[in-house]
């Protein structure tokens, strides 16, 4: 079954409030890792409240298309790997 933006949103809707790690490509050879909590999902984006001890800002948002295009990867606590 092909993965769609709607199916990605549906999976994330069930994980609101859970802790996660987001690994994003920040450049050619640069990768950023951010830890936080999945706060909200919207029709086109989802919002992550970041761990304040590790980050300078409070929250960050990503689009479902980022997950579909594999420019970011999400790992929830207790899971090996999620997409």
Tab-separated table of N, CA and C in Angstrom:
chain	number	residue	atom	x	y	z
A	1	UNK	N	0.839	-1.182	0.000
A	1	UNK	CA	0.000	0.000	0.000
A	1	UNK	C	0.884	1.246	0.000
A	2	UNK	N	0.653	2.179	-0.922
A	2	UNK	CA	1.482	3.383	-0.969
A	2	UNK	C	1.242	4.277	0.252
A	3	UNK	N	2.306	4.927	0.658
A	3	UNK	CA	2.208	5.856	1.778
A	3	UNK	C	1.735	7.196	1.236
A	4	UNK	N	0.752	7.784	1.904
A	4	UNK	CA	0.225	9.083	1.490
A	4	UNK	C	0.388	10.075	2.639
A	5	UNK	N	0.224	11.345	2.310
A	5	UNK	CA	0.298	12.370	3.343
A	5	UNK	C	-0.795	12.165	4.390
A	6	UNK	N	-1.979	11.740	3.943
A	6	UNK	CA	-3.086	11.503	4.880
A	6	UNK	C	-2.770	10.357	5.835
A	7	UNK	N	-2.121	9.304	5.341
A	7	UNK	CA	-1.787	8.180	6.214
A	7	UNK	C	-0.699	8.562	7.222
A	8	UNK	N	0.232	9.411	6.814
A	8	UNK	CA	1.261	9.891	7.736
A	8	UNK	C	0.616	10.730	8.834
A	9	UNK	N	-0.296	11.623	8.451
A	9	UNK	CA	-0.984	12.455	9.441
A	9	UNK	C	-1.787	11.589	10.403
A	10	UNK	N	-2.464	10.588	9.876
A	10	UNK	CA	-3.276	9.701	10.711
A	10	UNK	C	-2.405	8.973	11.747
A	11	UNK	N	-1.221	8.505	11.330
A	11	UNK	CA	-0.310	7.836	12.274
A	11	UNK	C	0.164	8.790	13.358
A	12	UNK	N	0.485	10.028	12.973
A	12	UNK	CA	0.967	10.998	13.948
A	12	UNK	C	-0.139	11.477	14.886
A	13	UNK	N	-1.388	11.503	14.401
A	13	UNK	CA	-2.508	11.888	15.258
A	13	UNK	C	-2.597	10.995	16.493
A	14	UNK	N	-2.282	9.723	16.333
A	14	UNK	CA	-2.343	8.784	17.452
A	14	UNK	C	-1.154	8.857	18.389
A	15	UNK	N	-0.159	9.671	18.059
A	15	UNK	CA	1.058	9.756	18.870
A	15	UNK	C	1.245	11.125	19.520
A	16	UNK	N	0.215	11.948	19.518
A	16	UNK	CA	0.310	13.273	20.124
A	16	UNK	C	0.616	13.119	21.614
A	17	UNK	N	1.580	13.897	22.083
A	17	UNK	CA	1.984	13.858	23.484
A	17	UNK	C	3.159	12.932	23.756
A	18	UNK	N	3.590	12.165	22.769
A	18	UNK	CA	4.708	11.239	22.961
A	18	UNK	C	6.038	11.927	22.657
A	19	UNK	N	7.087	11.471	23.330
A	19	UNK	CA	8.427	12.008	23.114
A	19	UNK	C	9.025	11.405	21.851
A	20	UNK	N	9.810	12.228	21.137
A	20	UNK	CA	10.395	11.781	19.884
A	20	UNK	C	11.716	12.469	19.626
A	21	UNK	N	12.439	11.930	18.655
A	21	UNK	CA	13.666	12.537	18.153
A	21	UNK	C	13.495	12.743	16.660
A	22	UNK	N	13.811	13.951	16.199
A	22	UNK	CA	13.725	14.277	14.779
A	22	UNK	C	15.143	14.471	14.257
A	23	UNK	N	15.492	13.742	13.212
A	23	UNK	CA	16.782	13.876	12.555
A	23	UNK	C	16.516	14.485	11.184
A	24	UNK	N	17.090	15.680	10.963
A	24	UNK	CA	16.829	16.411	9.722
A	24	UNK	C	18.134	16.731	9.004
A	25	UNK	N	18.085	16.703	7.688
A	25	UNK	CA	19.223	17.113	6.872
A	25	UNK	C	19.265	18.640	6.874
A	26	UNK	N	20.350	19.212	7.405
A	26	UNK	CA	20.465	20.664	7.499
A	26	UNK	C	21.400	21.232	6.442
A	27	UNK	N	21.942	20.381	5.640
A	27	UNK	CA	22.867	20.832	4.605
A	27	UNK	C	23.475	19.628	3.925
A	28	UNK	N	24.512	19.875	3.192
A	28	UNK	CA	25.129	18.808	2.426
A	28	UNK	C	25.640	17.674	3.300
A	29	UNK	N	26.367	18.015	4.329
A	29	UNK	CA	26.909	16.991	5.217
A	29	UNK	C	26.523	17.232	6.668
A	30	UNK	N	25.539	18.066	6.894
A	30	UNK	CA	25.157	18.426	8.248
A	30	UNK	C	23.789	17.846	8.588
A	31	UNK	N	23.722	17.244	9.767
A	31	UNK	CA	22.479	16.646	10.249
A	31	UNK	C	22.168	17.244	11.613
A	32	UNK	N	20.892	17.617	11.833
A	32	UNK	CA	20.491	18.112	13.147
A	32	UNK	C	19.601	17.081	13.820
A	33	UNK	N	19.817	16.910	15.121
A	33	UNK	CA	18.988	16.016	15.934
A	33	UNK	C	18.298	16.865	16.986
A	34	UNK	N	16.991	16.749	17.025
A	34	UNK	CA	16.217	17.509	18.006
A	34	UNK	C	15.297	16.563	18.752
A	35	UNK	N	15.268	16.718	20.073
A	35	UNK	CA	14.380	15.893	20.901
A	35	UNK	C	13.278	16.764	21.465
A	36	UNK	N	12.085	16.192	21.535
A	36	UNK	CA	10.961	16.943	22.059
A	36	UNK	C	9.717	16.078	22.145
A	37	UNK	N	8.570	16.753	22.169
A	37	UNK	CA	7.270	16.103	22.296
A	37	UNK	C	6.386	16.520	21.131
A	38	UNK	N	5.714	15.552	20.519
A	38	UNK	CA	4.764	15.864	19.440
A	38	UNK	C	3.584	16.593	20.064
A	39	UNK	N	3.411	17.858	19.704
A	39	UNK	CA	2.415	18.702	20.358
A	39	UNK	C	1.082	18.718	19.614
A	40	UNK	N	1.116	19.040	18.308
A	40	UNK	CA	-0.122	19.194	17.545
A	40	UNK	C	0.087	18.744	16.107
A	41	UNK	N	-1.012	18.336	15.477
A	41	UNK	CA	-0.992	18.048	14.045
A	41	UNK	C	-2.020	18.944	13.373
A	42	UNK	N	-1.653	19.458	12.223
A	42	UNK	CA	-2.524	20.297	11.412
A	42	UNK	C	-2.644	19.655	10.039
A	43	UNK	N	-3.500	20.190	9.159
A	43	UNK	CA	-3.671	19.551	7.853
A	43	UNK	C	-2.381	19.402	7.035
A	44	UNK	N	-1.426	20.329	7.157
A	44	UNK	CA	-0.219	20.249	6.330
A	44	UNK	C	1.066	20.093	7.133
A	45	UNK	N	1.037	20.401	8.441
A	45	UNK	CA	2.250	20.363	9.257
A	45	UNK	C	1.976	19.714	10.607
A	46	UNK	N	3.067	19.387	11.308
A	46	UNK	CA	2.957	18.970	12.705
A	46	UNK	C	3.976	19.759	13.516
A	47	UNK	N	3.676	19.968	14.804
A	47	UNK	CA	4.479	20.822	15.672
A	47	UNK	C	5.113	19.974	16.760
A	48	UNK	N	6.410	20.213	17.004
A	48	UNK	CA	7.161	19.518	18.042
A	48	UNK	C	7.631	20.551	19.059
A	49	UNK	N	7.240	20.372	20.340
A	49	UNK	CA	7.774	21.187	21.427
A	49	UNK	C	9.132	20.624	21.787
A	50	UNK	N	10.163	21.447	21.698
A	50	UNK	CA	11.525	20.976	21.885
A	50	UNK	C	11.929	20.963	23.353
A	51	UNK	N	12.877	20.091	23.674
A	51	UNK	CA	13.467	19.996	24.997
A	51	UNK	C	14.300	21.255	25.220
A	52	UNK	N	13.937	22.072	26.202
A	52	UNK	CA	14.589	23.363	26.412
A	52	UNK	C	16.025	23.244	26.897
A	53	UNK	N	16.410	22.121	27.471
A	53	UNK	CA	17.786	21.966	27.925
A	53	UNK	C	18.753	21.766	26.757
A	54	UNK	N	18.234	21.395	25.584
A	54	UNK	CA	19.086	21.123	24.428
A	54	UNK	C	18.948	22.143	23.301
A	55	UNK	N	17.871	22.923	23.298
A	55	UNK	CA	17.582	23.811	22.170
A	55	UNK	C	17.350	25.241	22.627
A	56	UNK	N	17.646	26.186	21.748
A	56	UNK	CA	17.504	27.601	22.064
A	56	UNK	C	16.078	28.118	21.837
A	57	UNK	N	15.280	27.398	21.079
A	57	UNK	CA	13.918	27.848	20.816
A	57	UNK	C	12.913	26.801	21.270
A	58	UNK	N	11.649	27.223	21.387
A	58	UNK	CA	10.626	26.395	22.028
A	58	UNK	C	10.056	25.290	21.161
A	59	UNK	N	9.748	25.606	19.902
A	59	UNK	CA	9.083	24.599	19.066
A	59	UNK	C	9.525	24.737	17.618
A	60	UNK	N	9.266	23.669	16.894
A	60	UNK	CA	9.605	23.641	15.470
A	60	UNK	C	8.485	22.892	14.751
A	61	UNK	N	8.260	23.236	13.491
A	61	UNK	CA	7.223	22.551	12.726
A	61	UNK	C	7.839	21.937	11.476
A	62	UNK	N	7.247	20.828	11.066
A	62	UNK	CA	7.674	20.123	9.862
A	62	UNK	C	6.435	19.774	9.058
A	63	UNK	N	6.601	19.595	7.759
A	63	UNK	CA	5.476	19.179	6.930
A	63	UNK	C	5.481	17.658	6.781
A	64	UNK	N	4.332	17.107	6.484
A	64	UNK	CA	4.234	15.665	6.238
A	64	UNK	C	5.018	15.292	4.981
A	65	UNK	N	5.147	16.247	4.057
A	65	UNK	CA	5.915	16.002	2.836
A	65	UNK	C	7.391	15.770	3.152
A	66	UNK	N	7.903	16.395	4.240
A	66	UNK	CA	9.285	16.140	4.659
A	66	UNK	C	9.477	14.665	5.006
A	67	UNK	N	8.507	14.081	5.682
A	67	UNK	CA	8.573	12.657	6.011
A	67	UNK	C	8.450	11.798	4.759
A	68	UNK	N	7.544	12.177	3.883
A	68	UNK	CA	7.328	11.409	2.658
A	68	UNK	C	8.569	11.433	1.767
A	69	UNK	N	9.222	12.587	1.693
A	69	UNK	CA	10.423	12.732	0.872
A	69	UNK	C	11.683	12.238	1.586
A	70	UNK	N	11.528	11.825	2.837
A	70	UNK	CA	12.627	11.298	3.658
A	70	UNK	C	13.725	12.319	3.911
A	71	UNK	N	13.346	13.607	3.976
A	71	UNK	CA	14.326	14.623	4.356
A	71	UNK	C	14.428	14.736	5.871
A	72	UNK	N	13.445	14.164	6.586
A	72	UNK	CA	13.540	14.035	8.040
A	72	UNK	C	13.145	12.616	8.433
A	73	UNK	N	13.629	12.200	9.595
A	73	UNK	CA	13.256	10.898	10.146
A	73	UNK	C	12.821	11.107	11.582
A	74	UNK	N	11.781	10.409	11.984
A	74	UNK	CA	11.249	10.522	13.336
A	74	UNK	C	11.407	9.187	14.038
A	75	UNK	N	11.870	9.247	15.295
A	75	UNK	CA	11.932	8.063	16.131
A	75	UNK	C	11.247	8.375	17.442
A	76	UNK	N	10.209	7.626	17.774
A	76	UNK	CA	9.526	7.791	19.053
A	76	UNK	C	10.228	6.989	20.109
A	77	UNK	N	10.150	7.440	21.363
A	77	UNK	CA	10.772	6.688	22.456
A	77	UNK	C	10.183	5.289	22.518
A	78	UNK	N	11.038	4.295	22.634
A	78	UNK	CA	10.587	2.918	22.712
A	78	UNK	C	10.425	2.239	21.374
A	79	UNK	N	10.649	2.964	20.286
A	79	UNK	CA	10.557	2.381	18.951
A	79	UNK	C	11.930	2.385	18.305
A	80	UNK	N	12.139	1.494	17.386
A	80	UNK	CA	13.409	1.454	16.653
A	80	UNK	C	13.483	2.585	15.645
A	81	UNK	N	12.501	2.629	14.724
A	81	UNK	CA	12.528	3.598	13.658
A	81	UNK	C	11.122	3.800	13.122
A	82	UNK	N	10.709	5.045	12.947
A	82	UNK	CA	9.413	5.359	12.340
A	82	UNK	C	9.669	6.294	11.172
A	83	UNK	N	8.711	6.331	10.244
A	83	UNK	CA	8.927	7.235	9.119
A	83	UNK	C	7.793	8.189	8.945
